[in-house]
């Protein structure tokens, strides 16, 4: 990792000029971490330098949400380059500069124009300005990018005159062949972190970076947590305080003897010399008396930008977890530049990801995390399920619950309503269910190789959920007809069929979506069709899809219509296919007793006056005796 980081940060690019006359700066591609602080920082991208300052306001930061650099009220951004800049076109995710934001040139509608190699933009809008992208155009060729800025690179300081206010330094100690930089506070002292020296420089973002602040002829040593100071005259202690106290405990004199530094705090405490304790386990940095046996410390100064890695992005799988057929390639990436990705398959050992796509041939769970300089990301997990291959709906329905499959065979669309697509083949029926389904005409033959997961809904209904690649073939539409059954024939083996039941006596339920047959079977208005007015004595035909609910078969109607008298069936009151004296007897009993159970009310309208009474009995007797209808 350190070797790779060294190569990335120390490599120099060719100093030749670019041929283009403009450069594009996209902040989302620079590898910045979310909420990264840019106050007082200068970044250089393709020869354009940008310096950000809070100026007493909220700290300017980069946020991954919106992928933009956020400048708050009174923040400034100074844009500079070796050649004259003639225009800057800004892309904002929120807000924007106003006409008087720039110290030179003219700004309007997202574009600055002028001629300068140093422009200061001030956010005087009172609101946030969020910059996603900048296109900077130059007078002539763009300046060459020059060397890559060295990030988190520290070089030794051998002359105290090389130190200046604002310098970023780290303290270093040596133990045999090992090198340690001062790390985080441990209360009374500071721990050491293992670092390497490459070409005389130290590259690390694990060290505790100290910012030098002038204190007269001396220095205050400021870390991100507070100021260093000698804490005691009776024991060896170095602590943090914030802010600097009035006793001057954080006031340190710095001299350099040869290449080792002598740092002496000037407060009231006498054990005030910063030293490296290499004999302690673990090693530490602290304050000691003027005469002691501890080792000296060395000052290394940052040569470029300081990037503090506090967060590593969670790895991303491409594609994300999904079922597959045959084999599946999976690529893993991390948005944090320089991070190493580690992955594991099916709870196995984590190994480094080398950048080559993983090839999966069986159902596999992949886990991954990324790490950079000891900071570890959140773990990512994805499951890739290999689908079973089937050729008939009967085979699909025989699969275990929640089994993924790919279908190699032709099925025909029986009926579609919203997310529900009923299909059939020679082996049976099924229901493709999901919002991903396109709209198909009834009778459409689907192409092979559609994918789904077999799911046994309510323990009886075969559904094919999470469908993928469901498409229409070019074959002509097939004729779709409902299968005619009696209510008694409507058993669970008919689920998902399109059926028609004729001559049903229906009653309306309390819930307006429900109708009930004489035997109590539910007709549930799943598709919100318009029911006719249900009248006593009339029979109805119901066409719909067979479903299952409350441990019973039910029908979800496509159409409910009043039954029509078949030609030649006038007077067939008992519905046995012939008209004779038995129908006269049945009609007399029904009219006198008002009991129509098992009888065909529509056929009983013998005089065709749209009602049934004693007059129909007379008409029917005349027909049975004479063989002709009286009207």
Coordinates of C-alpha atoms in Angstrom, one line a residue:
X1 CA 0.0 0.0 0.0
X2 CA 2.7 2.5 1.0
X3 CA 4.8 1.7 -2.1
X4 CA 1.7 2.2 -4.3
X5 CA 0.9 5.5 -2.5
X6 CA 4.5 6.7 -2.9
X7 CA 4.4 6.0 -6.6
X8 CA 1.1 7.9 -7.0
X9 CA 2.2 10.9 -5.1
X10 CA 5.8 11.3 -6.2
X11 CA 5.4 10.6 -9.9
X12 CA 6.1 13.7 -12.1
X13 CA 4.2 14.5 -15.2
X14 CA 5.7 15.9 -18.3
X15 CA 5.9 19.7 -18.2
X16 CA 4.8 20.2 -21.8
X17 CA 1.9 22.6 -22.6
X18 CA -1.6 21.3 -23.5
X19 CA -2.9 21.9 -27.0
X20 CA -6.4 22.7 -25.8
X21 CA -7.4 26.3 -25.0
X22 CA -9.6 25.3 -22.0
X23 CA -9.8 22.7 -19.2
X24 CA -12.7 21.2 -17.4
X25 CA -12.6 20.8 -13.7
X26 CA -15.2 18.3 -12.3
X27 CA -15.0 18.1 -8.5
X28 CA -16.8 14.7 -8.5
X29 CA -13.8 13.0 -10.2
X30 CA -11.1 14.2 -7.8
X31 CA -11.6 11.4 -5.2
X32 CA -12.4 13.9 -2.4
X33 CA -14.0 12.3 0.7
X34 CA -17.5 13.4 1.9
X35 CA -17.4 16.6 4.0
X36 CA -13.7 17.1 3.3
X37 CA -12.5 20.5 4.7
X38 CA -10.8 22.9 2.3
X39 CA -10.4 26.0 4.5
X40 CA -7.0 27.5 3.7
X41 CA -6.3 24.8 1.2
X42 CA -5.0 25.2 -2.4
X43 CA -5.7 22.5 -4.9
X44 CA -4.3 22.4 -8.4
X45 CA -6.0 20.6 -11.3
X46 CA -4.7 20.7 -14.8
X47 CA -2.7 23.9 -14.2
X48 CA -5.6 25.8 -12.5
X49 CA -5.1 26.5 -8.8
X50 CA -8.1 27.1 -6.5
X51 CA -7.6 28.4 -2.9
X52 CA -10.6 28.3 -0.5
X53 CA -10.9 30.4 2.7
X54 CA -13.7 30.6 5.3
X55 CA -13.0 34.2 6.3
X56 CA -14.8 33.7 9.6
X57 CA -17.7 31.9 8.1
X58 CA -18.6 28.3 7.8
X59 CA -15.8 26.2 6.5
X60 CA -15.9 25.5 2.7
X61 CA -16.2 21.7 2.1
X62 CA -16.7 19.2 -0.6
X63 CA -19.9 17.0 -0.2
X64 CA -20.6 13.8 -2.1
X65 CA -24.3 14.6 -2.0
X66 CA -24.6 16.9 -5.0
X67 CA -20.9 16.2 -5.9
X68 CA -20.1 19.8 -5.3
X69 CA -17.7 22.2 -3.5
X70 CA -19.8 24.2 -1.0
X71 CA -19.0 27.8 -0.3
X72 CA -20.9 29.5 2.5
X73 CA -21.5 33.2 3.3
X74 CA -18.3 35.3 3.1
X75 CA -16.2 32.3 1.8
X76 CA -13.8 33.1 -1.0
X77 CA -12.4 31.0 -3.9
X78 CA -9.3 32.3 -5.6
X79 CA -8.8 30.9 -9.1
X80 CA -5.3 31.3 -10.5
X81 CA -3.2 30.1 -13.5
X82 CA 0.1 30.9 -15.2
X83 CA -1.7 32.2 -18.4
X84 CA -4.4 34.8 -18.5
X85 CA -7.9 33.3 -17.9
X86 CA -10.5 34.8 -20.3
X87 CA -13.7 32.9 -19.1
X88 CA -14.9 30.5 -16.5
X89 CA -18.2 28.7 -17.0
X90 CA -19.7 27.4 -13.7
X91 CA -22.1 24.5 -13.2
X92 CA -23.9 24.8 -9.9
X93 CA -26.0 22.2 -8.0
X94 CA -27.4 25.0 -5.9
X95 CA -27.2 28.8 -5.8
X96 CA -24.6 30.7 -7.8
X97 CA -22.4 33.8 -7.9
X98 CA -24.0 37.2 -8.4
X99 CA -22.9 40.1 -10.6
X100 CA -20.5 41.6 -8.0
X101 CA -19.0 38.4 -6.7
X102 CA -15.7 38.6 -8.7
X103 CA -13.0 41.2 -8.0
X104 CA -12.4 41.7 -11.7
X105 CA -14.0 41.0 -15.0
X106 CA -17.8 40.5 -15.6
X107 CA -20.0 37.8 -14.2
X108 CA -23.5 37.0 -15.5
X109 CA -25.7 33.8 -15.9
X110 CA -23.1 31.4 -14.7
X111 CA -20.1 32.7 -16.8
X112 CA -17.2 35.0 -15.8
X113 CA -15.4 36.8 -18.6
X114 CA -12.4 39.0 -18.4
X115 CA -8.6 38.8 -18.6
X116 CA -6.7 37.9 -15.5
X117 CA -4.5 35.1 -14.0
X118 CA -5.9 35.6 -10.5
X119 CA -9.6 36.0 -9.8
X120 CA -11.2 36.1 -6.4
X121 CA -14.8 35.1 -6.1
X122 CA -16.6 36.1 -2.8
X123 CA -19.9 34.5 -1.7
X124 CA -21.9 37.6 -0.8
X125 CA -25.2 36.0 -1.6
X126 CA -26.0 35.1 2.1
X127 CA -26.8 31.5 0.9
X128 CA -24.8 28.5 -0.2
X129 CA -23.0 28.4 -3.5
X130 CA -22.4 24.8 -4.6
X131 CA -20.0 24.3 -7.6
X132 CA -20.0 21.0 -9.4
X133 CA -17.9 21.9 -12.5
X134 CA -15.8 24.7 -14.0
X135 CA -14.7 25.1 -17.6
X136 CA -11.7 27.5 -17.6
X137 CA -10.7 29.1 -20.9
X138 CA -7.3 30.7 -21.4
X139 CA -5.7 33.3 -23.6
X140 CA -3.7 31.0 -25.8
X141 CA -2.7 27.5 -24.8
X142 CA -3.5 26.2 -21.3
X143 CA -0.7 26.0 -18.9
X144 CA 0.8 22.6 -18.5
X145 CA -0.3 20.6 -15.4
X146 CA 3.2 20.4 -14.0
X147 CA 4.1 17.8 -11.4
X148 CA 1.4 16.0 -9.5
X149 CA 0.9 17.8 -6.1
X150 CA 2.5 15.7 -3.4
X151 CA -0.1 14.7 -0.9
X152 CA 0.8 13.7 2.7
X153 CA 4.5 13.8 1.8
X154 CA 6.9 15.1 4.5
X155 CA 10.6 16.0 4.1
X156 CA 13.2 16.4 6.9
X157 CA 13.9 19.9 8.3
X158 CA 17.6 20.5 9.1
X159 CA 17.5 24.3 9.4
X160 CA 15.2 26.0 11.8
X161 CA 15.0 29.0 9.4
X162 CA 13.1 26.7 7.1
X163 CA 10.1 26.8 9.4
X164 CA 7.4 29.3 8.9
X165 CA 4.0 30.0 10.3
X166 CA 1.4 27.8 8.7
X167 CA 3.8 25.0 8.0
X168 CA 2.4 21.5 8.5
X169 CA 4.9 19.3 10.4
X170 CA 5.1 15.8 12.0
X171 CA 7.4 14.6 14.8
X172 CA 9.5 11.6 14.1
X173 CA 11.5 9.1 16.2
X174 CA 13.8 6.2 15.3
X175 CA 14.2 2.8 17.0
X176 CA 16.8 0.5 15.4
X177 CA 15.6 0.2 11.8
X178 CA 12.0 1.3 12.5
X179 CA 10.6 4.8 12.0
X180 CA 7.7 6.2 14.0
X181 CA 5.7 9.4 13.6
X182 CA 3.8 10.9 16.5
X183 CA 0.2 9.7 16.4
X184 CA -2.9 10.4 18.5
X185 CA -3.0 11.5 22.1
X186 CA -3.2 8.8 24.8
X187 CA -4.0 11.2 27.6
X188 CA -0.6 12.0 29.1
X189 CA 1.4 11.3 26.0
X190 CA 1.1 10.5 22.3
X191 CA 1.5 7.1 20.6
X192 CA 3.7 6.3 17.6
X193 CA 2.6 5.1 14.2
X194 CA 4.9 3.0 12.0
X195 CA 6.0 4.8 8.8
X196 CA 8.6 4.3 6.1
X197 CA 11.2 6.6 4.6
X198 CA 11.3 6.6 0.7
X199 CA 13.9 8.7 -1.0
X200 CA 14.4 10.6 2.2
X201 CA 10.7 11.4 2.5
X202 CA 7.9 10.1 4.7
X203 CA 4.5 9.5 3.1
X204 CA 1.7 9.0 5.5
X205 CA -1.7 10.2 6.5
X206 CA -1.7 8.4 9.9
X207 CA 0.6 10.8 11.7
X208 CA -0.6 13.6 13.9
X209 CA -0.1 16.7 11.7
X210 CA 0.9 19.8 13.6
X211 CA 0.4 23.3 12.3
X212 CA 2.9 25.9 13.4
X213 CA 1.6 29.2 14.8
X214 CA 3.9 32.0 15.6
X215 CA 4.2 33.0 19.3
X216 CA 6.7 35.9 19.3
X217 CA 10.0 34.3 18.6
X218 CA 8.6 30.9 19.5
X219 CA 5.8 28.6 18.3
X220 CA 2.5 27.2 19.3
X221 CA 2.1 23.6 18.1
X222 CA -1.5 23.1 17.0
X223 CA -3.1 19.7 16.2
X224 CA -6.6 19.0 15.1
X225 CA -7.5 18.2 18.7
X226 CA -5.7 21.2 20.4
X227 CA -2.3 22.6 21.3
X228 CA 0.6 20.6 22.7
X229 CA 2.0 21.6 26.0
X230 CA 4.2 20.2 28.9
X231 CA 1.7 19.3 31.5
X232 CA 3.7 18.6 34.7
X233 CA 6.9 19.3 36.6
X234 CA 6.7 16.1 38.6
X235 CA 6.1 13.6 35.9
X236 CA 6.7 13.1 32.2
X237 CA 3.6 14.3 30.5
X238 CA 2.5 16.0 27.3
X239 CA -1.1 16.9 26.8
X240 CA -3.5 19.0 24.8
X241 CA -5.2 22.3 25.6
X242 CA -7.6 24.4 23.7
X243 CA -7.5 27.3 23.5
X244 CA -3.9 28.3 24.4
X245 CA -3.9 29.4 28.1
X246 CA -2.5 32.7 29.4
X247 CA 0.4 31.0 31.1
X248 CA 2.1 30.2 27.8
X249 CA 2.3 26.5 28.4
X250 CA 1.9 25.8 24.7
X251 CA 4.7 28.3 23.8
X252 CA 7.6 26.2 22.5
X253 CA 11.2 27.2 21.5
X254 CA 12.5 25.2 18.6
X255 CA 16.1 24.7 17.6
X256 CA 17.8 22.2 15.4
X257 CA 21.1 20.5 16.2
X258 CA 22.4 18.7 13.2
X259 CA 19.2 17.2 12.0
X260 CA 17.4 16.5 15.4
X261 CA 15.1 19.0 16.8
X262 CA 15.1 20.4 20.4
X263 CA 11.5 21.5 21.3
X264 CA 11.2 23.1 24.7
X265 CA 7.9 24.4 26.1
X266 CA 8.3 27.7 27.9
X267 CA 5.6 27.5 30.5
X268 CA 5.9 27.0 34.2
X269 CA 6.6 23.3 34.1
X270 CA 10.2 22.0 34.0
X271 CA 9.7 18.6 32.4
X272 CA 9.2 20.3 29.2
X273 CA 11.4 18.8 26.5
X274 CA 9.7 16.8 23.8
X275 CA 11.4 13.4 23.4
X276 CA 10.9 10.0 21.8
X277 CA 10.6 7.0 24.2
X278 CA 11.7 4.0 22.2
X279 CA 12.0 1.6 25.2
X280 CA 8.3 1.9 26.1
X281 CA 6.0 -0.8 24.7
X282 CA 4.4 0.6 22.7
X283 CA 6.7 3.5 21.8
X284 CA 5.5 7.1 22.7
X285 CA 6.2 10.8 22.4
X286 CA 6.1 12.9 25.6
X287 CA 7.8 15.6 27.7
X288 CA 10.8 14.9 29.9
X289 CA 13.3 16.8 32.0
X290 CA 16.3 18.5 30.4
X291 CA 18.6 15.6 31.2
X292 CA 17.1 12.3 30.3
X293 CA 17.9 9.1 28.4
X294 CA 15.1 9.3 25.8
X295 CA 15.8 9.7 22.1
X296 CA 15.6 13.0 20.2
X297 CA 12.7 13.9 17.9
X298 CA 13.0 15.0 14.3
X299 CA 10.8 17.5 12.4
X300 CA 9.5 16.6 8.9
X301 CA 7.6 19.3 7.0
X302 CA 4.8 18.7 4.5
X303 CA 5.9 19.4 0.9
X304 CA 2.4 19.7 -0.5
X305 CA -1.3 19.0 0.2
X306 CA -2.4 17.3 3.4
X307 CA -5.3 14.8 2.9
X308 CA -6.7 13.3 6.0
X309 CA -8.4 10.0 5.2
X310 CA -11.3 9.8 7.7
X311 CA -13.7 7.9 5.6
X312 CA -13.4 5.2 2.9
X313 CA -16.3 4.7 0.5
X314 CA -18.3 1.5 0.6
X315 CA -17.4 -0.7 -2.4
X316 CA -19.9 -1.0 -5.2
X317 CA -20.7 -4.2 -7.2
X318 CA -21.5 -4.0 -10.9
X319 CA -24.0 -5.4 -11.6
X320 CA -25.6 -5.4 -8.2
X321 CA -26.8 -8.7 -6.8
X322 CA -29.2 -10.4 -9.2
X323 CA -30.0 -13.9 -10.6
X324 CA -28.1 -15.1 -13.6
X325 CA -28.0 -17.8 -16.2
X326 CA -24.8 -19.7 -17.1
X327 CA -22.1 -17.5 -15.5
X328 CA -22.0 -13.9 -14.2
X329 CA -19.1 -11.4 -14.2
X330 CA -18.9 -9.0 -11.2
X331 CA -16.7 -5.9 -11.0
X332 CA -16.0 -4.3 -7.6
X333 CA -15.0 -0.6 -7.4
X334 CA -14.4 2.0 -4.6
X335 CA -14.8 5.7 -5.0
X336 CA -11.9 6.4 -2.6
X337 CA -8.8 6.8 -4.7
X338 CA -6.0 4.5 -3.6
X339 CA -8.1 2.3 -1.4
X340 CA -7.5 -1.5 -1.5
X341 CA -10.6 -3.6 -1.9
X342 CA -10.9 -7.0 -0.2
X343 CA -13.6 -9.5 -1.0
X344 CA -14.9 -12.9 0.2
X345 CA -17.1 -15.5 -1.4
X346 CA -19.8 -17.4 0.6
X347 CA -18.2 -16.4 4.0
X348 CA -14.7 -17.5 2.9
X349 CA -11.5 -15.7 3.7
X350 CA -11.1 -12.1 2.5
X351 CA -8.5 -11.6 -0.2
X352 CA -7.3 -8.5 -2.2
X353 CA -9.4 -7.7 -5.3
X354 CA -7.0 -7.4 -8.2
X355 CA -9.3 -5.5 -10.5
X356 CA -10.2 -8.4 -12.8
X357 CA -13.9 -9.2 -12.8
X358 CA -15.0 -12.2 -10.7
X359 CA -16.6 -15.0 -12.7
X360 CA -19.4 -16.7 -10.8
X361 CA -20.8 -20.0 -12.0
X362 CA -22.9 -21.0 -9.0
X363 CA -25.2 -19.1 -6.6
X364 CA -22.7 -17.0 -4.6
X365 CA -22.8 -14.3 -1.9
X366 CA -20.0 -11.7 -2.4
X367 CA -18.8 -9.5 0.5
X368 CA -16.3 -6.7 0.1
X369 CA -14.8 -3.8 2.1
X370 CA -12.2 -1.2 1.2
X371 CA -9.3 0.1 3.3
X372 CA -6.9 3.0 3.0
X373 CA -4.2 3.7 5.5
X374 CA -5.9 1.8 8.3
X375 CA -9.4 3.3 7.7
X376 CA -11.9 0.6 6.7
X377 CA -15.1 1.1 4.8
X378 CA -18.5 -0.3 5.5
X379 CA -19.0 -3.8 4.2
X380 CA -21.0 -4.3 1.0
X381 CA -22.9 -7.6 0.4
X382 CA -24.6 -8.9 -2.8
X383 CA -26.0 -12.3 -3.7
X384 CA -26.0 -13.6 -7.2
X385 CA -28.4 -16.5 -7.7
X386 CA -28.0 -19.0 -10.6
X387 CA -31.3 -19.7 -12.2
X388 CA -32.6 -23.2 -12.9
X389 CA -33.6 -23.9 -16.5
X390 CA -37.1 -25.1 -17.2
X391 CA -39.1 -25.7 -20.5
X392 CA -42.7 -26.0 -19.3
X393 CA -45.0 -24.2 -16.8
X394 CA -45.6 -27.6 -15.1
X395 CA -41.8 -27.8 -14.5
X396 CA -41.7 -24.2 -13.2
X397 CA -44.7 -25.0 -10.8
X398 CA -42.9 -28.1 -9.5
X399 CA -39.8 -26.0 -8.4
X400 CA -39.3 -25.4 -4.7
X401 CA -40.7 -22.1 -3.3
X402 CA -38.5 -19.1 -4.1
X403 CA -36.4 -20.9 -6.8
X404 CA -35.1 -18.7 -9.6
X405 CA -35.4 -20.0 -13.1
X406 CA -35.1 -19.2 -16.8
X407 CA -37.8 -20.4 -19.1
X408 CA -36.9 -22.0 -22.4
X409 CA -40.3 -22.6 -24.1
X410 CA -43.2 -20.7 -25.5
X411 CA -46.1 -19.5 -23.4
X412 CA -49.3 -17.6 -24.5
X413 CA -50.8 -14.6 -22.8
X414 CA -54.2 -15.5 -21.4
X415 CA -55.1 -12.3 -19.7
X416 CA -53.3 -9.2 -18.3
X417 CA -54.3 -6.7 -15.7
X418 CA -51.7 -4.3 -14.3
X419 CA -48.8 -6.3 -12.7
X420 CA -50.6 -9.6 -13.3
X421 CA -49.9 -11.5 -16.5
X422 CA -51.6 -14.9 -16.8
X423 CA -50.0 -17.4 -19.2
X424 CA -50.5 -20.9 -20.4
X425 CA -48.7 -23.7 -22.4
X426 CA -49.6 -27.3 -23.1
X427 CA -48.6 -28.3 -19.6
X428 CA -50.6 -25.8 -17.5
X429 CA -51.1 -22.3 -16.3
X430 CA -49.1 -19.7 -14.3
X431 CA -49.1 -16.1 -13.3
X432 CA -46.1 -13.8 -14.1
X433 CA -46.2 -11.0 -11.5
X434 CA -44.2 -7.8 -11.3
X435 CA -44.2 -4.1 -12.2
X436 CA -41.4 -4.8 -14.8
X437 CA -43.9 -6.5 -17.2
X438 CA -44.7 -4.7 -20.5
X439 CA -48.2 -4.6 -21.8
X440 CA -49.2 -7.5 -24.1
X441 CA -52.3 -8.3 -26.2
X442 CA -54.2 -11.4 -25.3
X443 CA -52.9 -14.4 -27.3
X444 CA -49.3 -13.0 -27.6
X445 CA -46.7 -15.7 -27.7
X446 CA -43.8 -14.8 -25.5
X447 CA -40.1 -15.3 -26.4
X448 CA -38.0 -17.8 -24.6
X449 CA -35.4 -17.1 -22.0
X450 CA -37.5 -14.9 -19.7
X451 CA -36.5 -15.2 -16.1
X452 CA -38.4 -15.1 -12.8
X453 CA -38.6 -16.7 -9.3
X454 CA -41.2 -19.4 -8.6
X455 CA -43.2 -18.3 -5.6
X456 CA -46.2 -20.3 -4.1
X457 CA -48.5 -17.4 -3.0
X458 CA -51.0 -18.3 -0.3
X459 CA -49.7 -21.9 -0.5
X460 CA -51.7 -22.6 -3.7
X461 CA -51.1 -19.9 -6.4
X462 CA -48.1 -20.4 -8.7
X463 CA -46.6 -16.9 -9.3
X464 CA -43.4 -16.1 -11.2
X465 CA -42.1 -13.0 -9.4
X466 CA -39.3 -10.6 -10.2
X467 CA -39.6 -11.2 -13.9
X468 CA -36.9 -10.2 -16.3
X469 CA -36.6 -10.1 -20.1
X470 CA -40.3 -10.8 -20.7
X471 CA -40.8 -9.9 -24.4
X472 CA -43.3 -10.7 -27.2
X473 CA -42.3 -12.9 -30.1
X474 CA -43.2 -12.2 -33.7
X475 CA -45.6 -15.2 -33.9
X476 CA -49.3 -14.3 -34.7
X477 CA -51.7 -13.9 -31.9
X478 CA -53.5 -17.0 -30.7
X479 CA -57.2 -17.2 -30.0
X480 CA -58.0 -17.1 -26.3
X481 CA -61.2 -18.7 -25.0
X482 CA -62.3 -19.2 -21.5
X483 CA -62.8 -22.8 -20.3
X484 CA -66.4 -23.5 -19.4
X485 CA -67.0 -25.3 -16.1
X486 CA -69.7 -25.8 -13.5
X487 CA -69.1 -24.4 -10.0
X488 CA -68.6 -28.0 -8.7
X489 CA -65.8 -28.5 -11.2
X490 CA -63.9 -25.4 -10.1
X491 CA -61.3 -27.1 -7.9
X492 CA -57.8 -26.0 -6.9
X493 CA -56.3 -27.6 -10.1
X494 CA -58.0 -24.8 -12.0
X495 CA -56.1 -22.0 -10.3
X496 CA -54.7 -19.4 -12.8
X497 CA -57.1 -20.6 -15.6
X498 CA -59.4 -18.3 -17.4
X499 CA -62.9 -19.8 -17.0
X500 CA -66.5 -19.1 -17.6
X501 CA -69.4 -20.3 -15.4
X502 CA -72.9 -19.9 -16.8
X503 CA -76.3 -19.7 -15.2
X504 CA -75.1 -18.7 -11.7
X505 CA -77.6 -17.5 -9.1
X506 CA -75.8 -14.6 -7.4
X507 CA -76.2 -12.5 -4.3
X508 CA -74.4 -9.3 -3.5
X509 CA -72.1 -9.2 -0.4
X510 CA -71.9 -6.5 2.2
X511 CA -68.5 -5.6 0.7
X512 CA -69.4 -4.2 -2.7
X513 CA -66.5 -6.0 -4.2
X514 CA -68.0 -9.4 -3.5
X515 CA -70.7 -11.5 -5.1
X516 CA -71.6 -15.0 -3.9
X517 CA -72.9 -18.0 -5.7
X518 CA -75.8 -20.1 -4.3
X519 CA -73.1 -22.5 -3.0
X520 CA -71.2 -19.7 -1.3
X521 CA -68.2 -19.4 -3.7
X522 CA -66.8 -15.8 -3.7
X523 CA -66.7 -13.7 -6.9
X524 CA -64.1 -11.0 -5.9
X525 CA -63.9 -7.9 -8.0
X526 CA -60.1 -7.6 -8.1
X527 CA -60.1 -5.7 -11.4
X528 CA -62.8 -3.2 -10.4
X529 CA -65.1 -4.1 -13.3
X530 CA -68.7 -2.7 -13.3
X531 CA -71.1 -5.3 -11.8
X532 CA -74.7 -5.4 -13.2
X533 CA -77.6 -4.9 -10.7
X534 CA -78.1 -8.4 -9.2
X535 CA -81.8 -9.3 -9.2
X536 CA -83.5 -12.2 -7.5
X537 CA -84.7 -14.8 -9.9
X538 CA -82.1 -14.0 -12.6
X539 CA -79.0 -16.0 -13.4
X540 CA -75.6 -14.7 -14.5
X541 CA -72.6 -15.7 -16.5
X542 CA -69.2 -15.0 -14.9
X543 CA -65.9 -15.0 -16.8
X544 CA -62.7 -14.5 -14.9
X545 CA -59.4 -15.9 -13.5
X546 CA -59.4 -18.6 -10.9
X547 CA -57.7 -17.7 -7.6
X548 CA -57.5 -18.8 -4.0
X549 CA -58.3 -17.0 -0.8
X550 CA -59.4 -18.0 2.7
X551 CA -58.7 -21.6 2.0
X552 CA -61.2 -21.6 -0.9
X553 CA -61.3 -21.2 -4.6
X554 CA -62.7 -17.9 -5.9
X555 CA -63.0 -16.2 -9.2
X556 CA -61.7 -12.7 -10.0
X557 CA -64.2 -11.6 -12.7
X558 CA -63.3 -10.1 -16.1
X559 CA -67.0 -9.8 -16.9
X560 CA -70.4 -10.5 -15.2
X561 CA -73.4 -10.6 -17.5
X562 CA -77.0 -11.7 -17.2
X563 CA -77.6 -15.2 -18.6
X564 CA -79.3 -15.3 -22.0
X565 CA -82.0 -17.8 -22.9
X566 CA -80.6 -20.2 -25.4
X567 CA -82.6 -20.7 -28.6
X568 CA -85.2 -23.5 -28.3
X569 CA -84.9 -23.5 -24.4
X570 CA -88.0 -21.3 -23.8
X571 CA -90.1 -23.1 -21.2
X572 CA -87.3 -25.4 -20.0
X573 CA -87.9 -24.5 -16.4
X574 CA -86.1 -27.4 -14.9
X575 CA -83.1 -26.9 -17.3
X576 CA -82.9 -30.5 -18.4
X577 CA -82.7 -29.7 -22.1
X578 CA -86.4 -30.6 -23.0
X579 CA -89.8 -28.9 -22.5
X580 CA -92.5 -31.2 -21.1
X581 CA -95.0 -31.7 -18.3
X582 CA -92.2 -31.8 -15.8
X583 CA -91.5 -28.1 -16.6
X584 CA -95.2 -27.3 -16.1
X585 CA -95.1 -28.9 -12.6
X586 CA -91.9 -27.1 -11.7
X587 CA -93.3 -23.8 -12.9
X588 CA -96.5 -24.2 -10.9
X589 CA -94.5 -25.0 -7.7
X590 CA -92.1 -22.1 -8.3
X591 CA -94.9 -19.5 -8.9
X592 CA -97.0 -20.7 -5.9
X593 CA -94.1 -21.2 -3.5
X594 CA -91.7 -18.6 -4.9
X595 CA -88.8 -21.1 -4.7
X596 CA -86.5 -21.1 -7.7
X597 CA -83.7 -23.3 -6.3
X598 CA -82.3 -25.4 -9.2
X599 CA -84.7 -23.8 -11.8
X600 CA -84.0 -21.5 -14.7
X601 CA -86.0 -18.3 -14.1
X602 CA -85.1 -16.9 -17.5
X603 CA -86.5 -19.9 -19.3
X604 CA -89.8 -19.6 -17.3
X605 CA -90.7 -16.3 -19.0
X606 CA -92.9 -18.3 -21.4
X607 CA -95.1 -15.4 -22.6
X608 CA -92.0 -13.2 -23.1
X609 CA -93.3 -10.3 -21.0
X610 CA -90.2 -10.0 -18.9
X611 CA -91.9 -11.4 -15.9
X612 CA -92.9 -14.8 -14.5
X613 CA -96.4 -15.4 -13.1
X614 CA -99.5 -17.6 -13.5
X615 CA -99.8 -16.3 -17.1
X616 CA -96.6 -18.1 -18.0
X617 CA -98.0 -21.3 -16.6
X618 CA -101.0 -21.0 -19.0
X619 CA -98.7 -20.3 -21.9
X620 CA -96.5 -23.3 -21.0
X621 CA -99.5 -25.7 -20.7
X622 CA -100.7 -24.6 -24.1
X623 CA -97.3 -25.3 -25.6
X624 CA -96.9 -28.7 -24.0
X625 CA -100.5 -29.7 -25.1
X626 CA -100.4 -28.1 -28.6
X627 CA -96.7 -28.0 -29.5
X628 CA -96.7 -24.3 -30.5
X629 CA -96.2 -21.1 -28.6
X630 CA -99.2 -18.8 -28.4
X631 CA -97.1 -15.8 -29.2

